[in-house]
Amino acid sequence: MVEPPLVTHLLFARLRVPDPEEAATFYERVLGLVRVGSDDSSVRLSVAPRDAVVVSSGDIVLERGAEPGLSGLGFAVSTTTELAAAAGAVAERTDGAPPGAGTVSFLDPDGCEVEIRVPDAPVRRPPVVPSFTFTKLGHVTRRSPDPGRQARWWQETLGFRVSDQIEDSFFFLRCNRDHHALAFVEGASPGAHHVGLELETWDDLRLVVDRLVEHGAPIEFGPGRHGPGKNIFVYVVDPWGIRWELFCELERIDDDRATGHWQGGRRETVNLWGPRPPETYFE
Ligand SMILES: [Fe+2]
């Protein structure tokens, strides 16, 4: 029997923006995210289902920084025993400082700050007007000069599995039944390609896109259906240059499925419905 991955799911993405308050207001109004907390230098937003009574204590953490982009990722374990196992696995594979109490912190081979922890208890949903039926923060896709090395490290250290790969340039990794929580695509320098938010249905996706367009945030690419993952997608780039994927119908995978190998490169597999993305999408 194959051992399950050491983490259960993607817990949060930390994003750098020049003014977290300004960005939070945009994400609340336009993307329908829910503010669940803030301090002097950061704002926490939840990707909340429409009818949720309680929500996460922060799926998107906005931090102050001159250069907008991804500043870190969090993954969850369900018990302190699993946290200790993750700490041991990470300590064997990194030169970093020993993990602190309650959180395993480290840099992966591309220098991304990663934290593993048992999630905080959910919080009561603030009294906001319900918007869309988000399911959750779905995944983060990162550019990497060596995506194969990244994929191997996350497999060997934390037990992730490669659901699909496009030649040797794009790897989709899962830590549960979702097709991917993390993906690596070849790129000149490390960083985020996009942050993926999952919606329950195609109808919810339609409502989000209506809202985005209404607020002057046009679509960069989509709607379409990906080859790897089979999800229906729409991509938008926000005023800070951060790309978001809104998606639904992502493939769920049983543990014994072999890695899928796709040929023909990103341009041939990115959209089964036909139209190809603009060149900005490949930057
Ligand atoms: Fe994606």
PDB file of C-alpha atoms in Angstrom, residues 17-275:
ATOM      1  CA  VAL A  17       0.983  43.872  -2.713  1.00  0.00           C
ATOM      2  CA  PRO A  18       1.973  47.511  -2.163  1.00  0.00           C
ATOM      3  CA  ASP A  19      -1.149  48.283  -0.127  1.00  0.00           C
ATOM      4  CA  PRO A  20      -2.902  45.263   1.453  1.00  0.00           C
ATOM      5  CA  GLU A  21      -5.982  47.308   2.403  1.00  0.00           C
ATOM      6  CA  GLU A  22      -6.478  48.596  -1.129  1.00  0.00           C
ATOM      7  CA  ALA A  23      -5.993  45.137  -2.621  1.00  0.00           C
ATOM      8  CA  ALA A  24      -8.296  43.525  -0.053  1.00  0.00           C
ATOM      9  CA  THR A  25     -11.063  45.963  -0.953  1.00  0.00           C
ATOM     10  CA  PHE A  26     -10.691  45.006  -4.617  1.00  0.00           C
ATOM     11  CA  TYR A  27     -10.694  41.271  -3.894  1.00  0.00           C
ATOM     12  CA  GLU A  28     -13.734  41.610  -1.645  1.00  0.00           C
ATOM     13  CA  ARG A  29     -15.734  43.663  -4.121  1.00  0.00           C
ATOM     14  CA  VAL A  30     -14.686  42.039  -7.366  1.00  0.00           C
ATOM     15  CA  LEU A  31     -13.729  38.466  -6.515  1.00  0.00           C
ATOM     16  CA  GLY A  32     -16.160  38.044  -3.638  1.00  0.00           C
ATOM     17  CA  LEU A  33     -13.530  37.006  -1.094  1.00  0.00           C
ATOM     18  CA  VAL A  34     -14.385  37.475   2.578  1.00  0.00           C
ATOM     19  CA  ARG A  35     -12.208  39.442   4.995  1.00  0.00           C
ATOM     20  CA  VAL A  36     -11.596  37.480   8.179  1.00  0.00           C
ATOM     21  CA  GLY A  37      -8.820  39.449   9.862  1.00  0.00           C
ATOM     22  CA  SER A  38      -6.100  42.059   9.561  1.00  0.00           C
ATOM     23  CA  ASP A  39      -3.235  43.715  11.388  1.00  0.00           C
ATOM     24  CA  ASP A  40      -0.864  46.586  10.602  1.00  0.00           C
ATOM     25  CA  SER A  41       0.882  44.832   7.747  1.00  0.00           C
ATOM     26  CA  SER A  42      -1.461  42.144   6.431  1.00  0.00           C
ATOM     27  CA  VAL A  43      -5.068  41.272   5.599  1.00  0.00           C
ATOM     28  CA  ARG A  44      -6.504  37.747   5.623  1.00  0.00           C
ATOM     29  CA  LEU A  45      -9.234  36.765   3.166  1.00  0.00           C
ATOM     30  CA  SER A  46     -11.266  33.585   2.996  1.00  0.00           C
ATOM     31  CA  VAL A  47     -12.405  31.831  -0.179  1.00  0.00           C
ATOM     32  CA  ALA A  48     -15.829  31.183   1.282  1.00  0.00           C
ATOM     33  CA  PRO A  49     -18.696  29.044  -0.010  1.00  0.00           C
ATOM     34  CA  ARG A  50     -21.904  31.093  -0.328  1.00  0.00           C
ATOM     35  CA  ASP A  51     -23.839  29.316   2.401  1.00  0.00           C
ATOM     36  CA  ALA A  52     -20.952  28.772   4.804  1.00  0.00           C
ATOM     37  CA  VAL A  53     -21.599  29.457   8.474  1.00  0.00           C
ATOM     38  CA  VAL A  54     -17.927  29.234   9.397  1.00  0.00           C
ATOM     39  CA  VAL A  55     -14.997  29.890   7.089  1.00  0.00           C
ATOM     40  CA  SER A  56     -11.230  29.430   7.129  1.00  0.00           C
ATOM     41  CA  SER A  57      -9.111  31.857   9.109  1.00  0.00           C
ATOM     42  CA  GLY A  58      -7.400  32.978   5.896  1.00  0.00           C
ATOM     43  CA  ASP A  59      -6.820  31.351   2.508  1.00  0.00           C
ATOM     44  CA  ILE A  60      -5.261  34.443   0.949  1.00  0.00           C
ATOM     45  CA  VAL A  61      -2.898  36.480   3.118  1.00  0.00           C
ATOM     46  CA  LEU A  62      -2.062  39.898   1.690  1.00  0.00           C
ATOM     47  CA  GLU A  63       1.265  41.306   2.854  1.00  0.00           C
ATOM     48  CA  ARG A  64       2.893  44.662   2.225  1.00  0.00           C
ATOM     49  CA  GLY A  65       5.675  44.589  -0.359  1.00  0.00           C
ATOM     50  CA  ALA A  66       6.869  46.744  -3.229  1.00  0.00           C
ATOM     51  CA  GLU A  67       6.983  43.963  -5.814  1.00  0.00           C
ATOM     52  CA  PRO A  68       3.603  42.198  -6.168  1.00  0.00           C
ATOM     53  CA  GLY A  69       3.715  38.414  -6.280  1.00  0.00           C
ATOM     54  CA  LEU A  70       3.761  35.193  -4.310  1.00  0.00           C
ATOM     55  CA  SER A  71       5.633  35.388  -1.012  1.00  0.00           C
ATOM     56  CA  GLY A  72       4.804  32.014   0.486  1.00  0.00           C
ATOM     57  CA  LEU A  73       2.559  28.969   0.707  1.00  0.00           C
ATOM     58  CA  GLY A  74       0.983  27.030   3.546  1.00  0.00           C
ATOM     59  CA  PHE A  75      -0.054  23.391   3.644  1.00  0.00           C
ATOM     60  CA  ALA A  76      -2.125  21.645   6.309  1.00  0.00           C
ATOM     61  CA  VAL A  77      -1.665  18.511   8.357  1.00  0.00           C
ATOM     62  CA  SER A  78      -4.507  17.186  10.464  1.00  0.00           C
ATOM     63  CA  THR A  79      -2.652  16.233  13.662  1.00  0.00           C
ATOM     64  CA  THR A  80       0.463  17.156  15.627  1.00  0.00           C
ATOM     65  CA  THR A  81       1.734  13.624  14.998  1.00  0.00           C
ATOM     66  CA  GLU A  82       1.607  14.270  11.259  1.00  0.00           C
ATOM     67  CA  LEU A  83       3.243  17.653  11.816  1.00  0.00           C
ATOM     68  CA  ALA A  84       6.141  15.914  13.562  1.00  0.00           C
ATOM     69  CA  ALA A  85       6.439  13.473  10.650  1.00  0.00           C
ATOM     70  CA  ALA A  86       6.491  16.372   8.188  1.00  0.00           C
ATOM     71  CA  ALA A  87       9.111  18.154  10.297  1.00  0.00           C
ATOM     72  CA  GLY A  88      11.342  15.082  10.165  1.00  0.00           C
ATOM     73  CA  ALA A  89      10.929  14.681   6.417  1.00  0.00           C
ATOM     74  CA  VAL A  90      11.671  18.347   5.734  1.00  0.00           C
ATOM     75  CA  ALA A  91      14.672  18.418   8.102  1.00  0.00           C
ATOM     76  CA  GLU A  92      16.278  15.598   6.125  1.00  0.00           C
ATOM     77  CA  ARG A  93      15.947  17.519   2.864  1.00  0.00           C
ATOM     78  CA  THR A  94      16.719  21.141   3.741  1.00  0.00           C
ATOM     79  CA  ASP A  95      19.559  23.085   5.327  1.00  0.00           C
ATOM     80  CA  GLY A  96      17.148  25.430   7.062  1.00  0.00           C
ATOM     81  CA  ALA A  97      16.647  26.158  10.711  1.00  0.00           C
ATOM     82  CA  PRO A  98      14.882  23.536  12.811  1.00  0.00           C
ATOM     83  CA  PRO A  99      11.121  23.883  12.727  1.00  0.00           C
ATOM     84  CA  GLY A 100       9.510  26.140  15.295  1.00  0.00           C
ATOM     85  CA  ALA A 101       6.771  25.118  17.678  1.00  0.00           C
ATOM     86  CA  GLY A 102       3.497  24.419  15.911  1.00  0.00           C
ATOM     87  CA  THR A 103       4.759  25.225  12.417  1.00  0.00           C
ATOM     88  CA  VAL A 104       7.238  23.616  10.058  1.00  0.00           C
ATOM     89  CA  SER A 105       8.872  26.399   8.020  1.00  0.00           C
ATOM     90  CA  PHE A 106      11.323  25.899   5.182  1.00  0.00           C
ATOM     91  CA  LEU A 107      12.458  27.015   1.744  1.00  0.00           C
ATOM     92  CA  ASP A 108      11.883  24.649  -1.154  1.00  0.00           C
ATOM     93  CA  PRO A 109      14.571  24.268  -3.869  1.00  0.00           C
ATOM     94  CA  ASP A 110      13.365  27.425  -5.668  1.00  0.00           C
ATOM     95  CA  GLY A 111      13.536  29.435  -2.428  1.00  0.00           C
ATOM     96  CA  CYS A 112       9.777  29.660  -1.809  1.00  0.00           C
ATOM     97  CA  GLU A 113       8.835  30.085   1.849  1.00  0.00           C
ATOM     98  CA  VAL A 114       6.572  27.206   2.881  1.00  0.00           C
ATOM     99  CA  GLU A 115       4.816  26.560   6.165  1.00  0.00           C
ATOM    100  CA  ILE A 116       3.110  23.390   7.328  1.00  0.00           C
ATOM    101  CA  ARG A 117       0.767  23.501  10.292  1.00  0.00           C
ATOM    102  CA  VAL A 118      -2.424  22.176  11.811  1.00  0.00           C
ATOM    103  CA  PRO A 119      -5.052  24.713  10.651  1.00  0.00           C
ATOM    104  CA  ASP A 120      -6.511  27.213  13.079  1.00  0.00           C
ATOM    105  CA  ALA A 121     -10.143  26.631  13.991  1.00  0.00           C
ATOM    106  CA  PRO A 122     -12.627  28.050  11.472  1.00  0.00           C
ATOM    107  CA  VAL A 123     -14.170  31.422  12.264  1.00  0.00           C
ATOM    108  CA  ARG A 124     -17.752  32.640  12.085  1.00  0.00           C
ATOM    109  CA  ARG A 125     -18.467  34.082   8.664  1.00  0.00           C
ATOM    110  CA  PRO A 126     -18.626  37.876   8.815  1.00  0.00           C
ATOM    111  CA  PRO A 127     -21.970  39.443   7.862  1.00  0.00           C
ATOM    112  CA  VAL A 128     -21.321  40.014   4.167  1.00  0.00           C
ATOM    113  CA  VAL A 129     -23.663  39.749   1.227  1.00  0.00           C
ATOM    114  CA  PRO A 130     -23.322  36.205  -0.128  1.00  0.00           C
ATOM    115  CA  SER A 131     -21.829  36.103  -3.580  1.00  0.00           C
ATOM    116  CA  PHE A 132     -20.661  32.985  -5.383  1.00  0.00           C
ATOM    117  CA  THR A 133     -20.377  29.398  -4.389  1.00  0.00           C
ATOM    118  CA  PHE A 134     -16.636  29.119  -4.117  1.00  0.00           C
ATOM    119  CA  THR A 135     -15.487  25.696  -3.036  1.00  0.00           C
ATOM    120  CA  LYS A 136     -12.002  26.620  -1.842  1.00  0.00           C
ATOM    121  CA  LEU A 137      -8.536  27.899  -2.584  1.00  0.00           C
ATOM    122  CA  GLY A 138      -7.679  25.295  -5.195  1.00  0.00           C
ATOM    123  CA  HIS A 139      -4.044  25.480  -6.203  1.00  0.00           C
ATOM    124  CA  VAL A 140      -1.025  27.589  -6.897  1.00  0.00           C
ATOM    125  CA  THR A 141       0.901  27.153 -10.137  1.00  0.00           C
ATOM    126  CA  ARG A 142       4.487  28.339  -9.945  1.00  0.00           C
ATOM    127  CA  ARG A 143       7.070  29.106 -12.599  1.00  0.00           C
ATOM    128  CA  SER A 144      10.382  27.340 -12.119  1.00  0.00           C
ATOM    129  CA  PRO A 145      13.668  27.231 -14.052  1.00  0.00           C
ATOM    130  CA  ASP A 146      13.681  23.475 -13.308  1.00  0.00           C
ATOM    131  CA  PRO A 147      10.115  22.215 -12.817  1.00  0.00           C
ATOM    132  CA  GLY A 148      11.249  18.570 -12.851  1.00  0.00           C
ATOM    133  CA  ARG A 149      13.533  19.156  -9.888  1.00  0.00           C
ATOM    134  CA  GLN A 150      10.709  20.868  -8.012  1.00  0.00           C
ATOM    135  CA  ALA A 151       8.302  18.015  -8.759  1.00  0.00           C
ATOM    136  CA  ARG A 152      10.808  15.411  -7.554  1.00  0.00           C
ATOM    137  CA  TRP A 153      11.515  17.331  -4.339  1.00  0.00           C
ATOM    138  CA  TRP A 154       7.843  17.665  -3.405  1.00  0.00           C
ATOM    139  CA  GLN A 155       7.242  13.996  -4.199  1.00  0.00           C
ATOM    140  CA  GLU A 156      10.242  12.687  -2.284  1.00  0.00           C
ATOM    141  CA  THR A 157       9.920  14.982   0.722  1.00  0.00           C
ATOM    142  CA  LEU A 158       6.190  15.289   1.353  1.00  0.00           C
ATOM    143  CA  GLY A 159       4.703  12.456  -0.682  1.00  0.00           C
ATOM    144  CA  PHE A 160       2.991  14.491  -3.411  1.00  0.00           C
ATOM    145  CA  ARG A 161       2.081  12.566  -6.586  1.00  0.00           C
ATOM    146  CA  VAL A 162       2.334  13.718 -10.179  1.00  0.00           C
ATOM    147  CA  SER A 163      -1.158  13.512 -11.687  1.00  0.00           C
ATOM    148  CA  ASP A 164      -0.118  14.684 -15.138  1.00  0.00           C
ATOM    149  CA  GLN A 165       2.899  16.162 -16.830  1.00  0.00           C
ATOM    150  CA  ILE A 166       3.326  17.945 -20.149  1.00  0.00           C
ATOM    151  CA  GLU A 167       6.642  16.699 -21.515  1.00  0.00           C
ATOM    152  CA  ASP A 168       9.296  17.828 -19.004  1.00  0.00           C
ATOM    153  CA  SER A 169       8.012  21.367 -18.702  1.00  0.00           C
ATOM    154  CA  PHE A 170       4.791  21.241 -16.647  1.00  0.00           C
ATOM    155  CA  PHE A 171       4.064  19.073 -13.593  1.00  0.00           C
ATOM    156  CA  PHE A 172       0.706  18.857 -11.754  1.00  0.00           C
ATOM    157  CA  LEU A 173       1.018  17.556  -8.191  1.00  0.00           C
ATOM    158  CA  ARG A 174      -1.674  16.340  -5.828  1.00  0.00           C
ATOM    159  CA  CYS A 175      -1.763  15.709  -2.087  1.00  0.00           C
ATOM    160  CA  ASN A 176      -5.378  14.496  -1.982  1.00  0.00           C
ATOM    161  CA  ARG A 177      -8.042  13.550  -4.554  1.00  0.00           C
ATOM    162  CA  ASP A 178      -7.922  16.953  -6.258  1.00  0.00           C
ATOM    163  CA  HIS A 179      -5.950  16.690  -9.492  1.00  0.00           C
ATOM    164  CA  HIS A 180      -3.465  19.306  -8.282  1.00  0.00           C
ATOM    165  CA  ALA A 181      -2.874  21.588  -5.334  1.00  0.00           C
ATOM    166  CA  LEU A 182       0.514  22.654  -6.649  1.00  0.00           C
ATOM    167  CA  ALA A 183       1.941  22.814 -10.147  1.00  0.00           C
ATOM    168  CA  PHE A 184       5.269  23.804 -11.666  1.00  0.00           C
ATOM    169  CA  VAL A 185       5.682  25.197 -15.150  1.00  0.00           C
ATOM    170  CA  GLU A 186       8.973  26.011 -16.833  1.00  0.00           C
ATOM    171  CA  GLY A 187       9.855  29.689 -16.596  1.00  0.00           C
ATOM    172  CA  ALA A 188      12.937  31.890 -16.510  1.00  0.00           C
ATOM    173  CA  SER A 189      12.644  32.809 -12.833  1.00  0.00           C
ATOM    174  CA  PRO A 190      10.751  31.410  -9.832  1.00  0.00           C
ATOM    175  CA  GLY A 191       7.405  32.993  -9.006  1.00  0.00           C
ATOM    176  CA  ALA A 192       3.679  32.527  -9.263  1.00  0.00           C
ATOM    177  CA  HIS A 193       2.064  31.864 -12.627  1.00  0.00           C
ATOM    178  CA  HIS A 194      -1.421  31.938 -11.086  1.00  0.00           C
ATOM    179  CA  VAL A 195      -3.526  31.303  -8.018  1.00  0.00           C
ATOM    180  CA  GLY A 196      -6.521  29.019  -8.636  1.00  0.00           C
ATOM    181  CA  LEU A 197      -9.886  29.478  -6.896  1.00  0.00           C
ATOM    182  CA  GLU A 198     -12.398  26.670  -7.259  1.00  0.00           C
ATOM    183  CA  LEU A 199     -16.089  27.320  -7.841  1.00  0.00           C
ATOM    184  CA  GLU A 200     -18.813  24.777  -7.402  1.00  0.00           C
ATOM    185  CA  THR A 201     -20.410  24.927 -10.841  1.00  0.00           C
ATOM    186  CA  TRP A 202     -20.201  26.446 -14.308  1.00  0.00           C
ATOM    187  CA  ASP A 203     -23.057  28.749 -13.255  1.00  0.00           C
ATOM    188  CA  ASP A 204     -20.927  30.160 -10.417  1.00  0.00           C
ATOM    189  CA  LEU A 205     -18.066  30.709 -12.832  1.00  0.00           C
ATOM    190  CA  ARG A 206     -20.417  32.670 -15.090  1.00  0.00           C
ATOM    191  CA  LEU A 207     -21.435  34.905 -12.178  1.00  0.00           C
ATOM    192  CA  VAL A 208     -17.822  35.609 -11.212  1.00  0.00           C
ATOM    193  CA  VAL A 209     -16.920  36.537 -14.769  1.00  0.00           C
ATOM    194  CA  ASP A 210     -19.932  38.864 -14.994  1.00  0.00           C
ATOM    195  CA  ARG A 211     -18.752  40.566 -11.791  1.00  0.00           C
ATOM    196  CA  LEU A 212     -15.146  40.850 -12.996  1.00  0.00           C
ATOM    197  CA  VAL A 213     -16.096  42.396 -16.310  1.00  0.00           C
ATOM    198  CA  GLU A 214     -18.529  44.772 -14.605  1.00  0.00           C
ATOM    199  CA  HIS A 215     -15.668  46.056 -12.435  1.00  0.00           C
ATOM    200  CA  GLY A 216     -13.261  46.586 -15.278  1.00  0.00           C
ATOM    201  CA  ALA A 217     -11.217  43.411 -14.888  1.00  0.00           C
ATOM    202  CA  PRO A 218     -11.397  41.788 -18.325  1.00  0.00           C
ATOM    203  CA  ILE A 219     -10.593  38.162 -19.067  1.00  0.00           C
ATOM    204  CA  GLU A 220      -7.047  37.371 -20.170  1.00  0.00           C
ATOM    205  CA  PHE A 221      -7.931  33.886 -21.439  1.00  0.00           C
ATOM    206  CA  GLY A 222     -10.975  31.607 -21.401  1.00  0.00           C
ATOM    207  CA  PRO A 223     -13.427  30.209 -20.843  1.00  0.00           C
ATOM    208  CA  GLY A 224     -11.959  26.922 -21.944  1.00  0.00           C
ATOM    209  CA  ARG A 225     -11.258  23.427 -20.703  1.00  0.00           C
ATOM    210  CA  HIS A 226      -7.749  22.307 -19.791  1.00  0.00           C
ATOM    211  CA  GLY A 227      -6.320  18.991 -20.959  1.00  0.00           C
ATOM    212  CA  PRO A 228      -4.481  18.072 -17.730  1.00  0.00           C
ATOM    213  CA  GLY A 229      -6.982  18.406 -14.858  1.00  0.00           C
ATOM    214  CA  LYS A 230      -9.966  18.719 -17.252  1.00  0.00           C
ATOM    215  CA  ASN A 231     -11.133  21.853 -15.417  1.00  0.00           C
ATOM    216  CA  ILE A 232     -13.143  24.630 -17.035  1.00  0.00           C
ATOM    217  CA  PHE A 233     -11.134  27.834 -16.581  1.00  0.00           C
ATOM    218  CA  VAL A 234     -11.145  31.604 -16.883  1.00  0.00           C
ATOM    219  CA  TYR A 235      -7.973  33.628 -16.225  1.00  0.00           C
ATOM    220  CA  VAL A 236      -7.881  37.245 -15.152  1.00  0.00           C
ATOM    221  CA  VAL A 237      -4.946  39.493 -14.294  1.00  0.00           C
ATOM    222  CA  ASP A 238      -5.648  41.918 -11.477  1.00  0.00           C
ATOM    223  CA  PRO A 239      -4.467  45.547 -11.210  1.00  0.00           C
ATOM    224  CA  TRP A 240      -1.269  44.362  -9.458  1.00  0.00           C
ATOM    225  CA  GLY A 241      -0.365  41.937 -12.219  1.00  0.00           C
ATOM    226  CA  ILE A 242      -1.342  38.855 -10.212  1.00  0.00           C
ATOM    227  CA  ARG A 243      -3.035  36.210 -12.376  1.00  0.00           C
ATOM    228  CA  TRP A 244      -6.060  34.337 -10.979  1.00  0.00           C
ATOM    229  CA  GLU A 245      -7.688  31.234 -12.383  1.00  0.00           C
ATOM    230  CA  LEU A 246     -11.376  30.752 -11.641  1.00  0.00           C
ATOM    231  CA  PHE A 247     -12.253  27.142 -12.336  1.00  0.00           C
ATOM    232  CA  CYS A 248     -14.718  24.299 -11.832  1.00  0.00           C
ATOM    233  CA  GLU A 249     -15.051  20.603 -12.707  1.00  0.00           C
ATOM    234  CA  LEU A 250     -11.485  19.716 -11.738  1.00  0.00           C
ATOM    235  CA  GLU A 251     -10.692  16.007 -12.076  1.00  0.00           C
ATOM    236  CA  ARG A 252     -10.588  13.974  -8.844  1.00  0.00           C
ATOM    237  CA  ILE A 253      -8.123  11.125  -8.744  1.00  0.00           C
ATOM    238  CA  ASP A 254      -7.912   7.829  -6.928  1.00  0.00           C
ATOM    239  CA  ASP A 255      -4.554   6.917  -5.454  1.00  0.00           C
ATOM    240  CA  ASP A 256      -3.685   4.220  -7.951  1.00  0.00           C
ATOM    241  CA  ARG A 257      -3.953   6.315 -11.112  1.00  0.00           C
ATOM    242  CA  ALA A 258      -0.705   6.413 -13.075  1.00  0.00           C
ATOM    243  CA  THR A 259       0.808   9.745 -14.114  1.00  0.00           C
ATOM    244  CA  GLY A 260      -0.605  10.997 -17.398  1.00  0.00           C
ATOM    245  CA  HIS A 261       1.957  12.049 -20.011  1.00  0.00           C
ATOM    246  CA  TRP A 262       0.902  14.760 -22.452  1.00  0.00           C
ATOM    247  CA  GLN A 263       2.766  15.547 -25.656  1.00  0.00           C
ATOM    248  CA  GLY A 264       2.624  18.595 -27.866  1.00  0.00           C
ATOM    249  CA  GLY A 265       3.514  21.258 -25.313  1.00  0.00           C
ATOM    250  CA  ARG A 266       1.437  23.778 -23.429  1.00  0.00           C
ATOM    251  CA  ARG A 267      -0.104  25.413 -26.483  1.00  0.00           C
ATOM    252  CA  GLU A 268      -1.636  22.148 -27.660  1.00  0.00           C
ATOM    253  CA  THR A 269      -2.959  20.986 -24.279  1.00  0.00           C
ATOM    254  CA  VAL A 270      -3.989  24.218 -22.552  1.00  0.00           C
ATOM    255  CA  ASN A 271      -7.475  24.365 -24.067  1.00  0.00           C
ATOM    256  CA  LEU A 272      -9.415  21.376 -25.374  1.00  0.00           C
ATOM    257  CA  TRP A 273     -12.109  23.796 -26.615  1.00  0.00           C
ATOM    258  CA  GLY A 274      -9.723  25.318 -29.114  1.00  0.00           C
ATOM    259  CA  PRO A 275      -8.756  28.989 -28.739  1.00  0.00           C
TER     260      PRO A 275
END
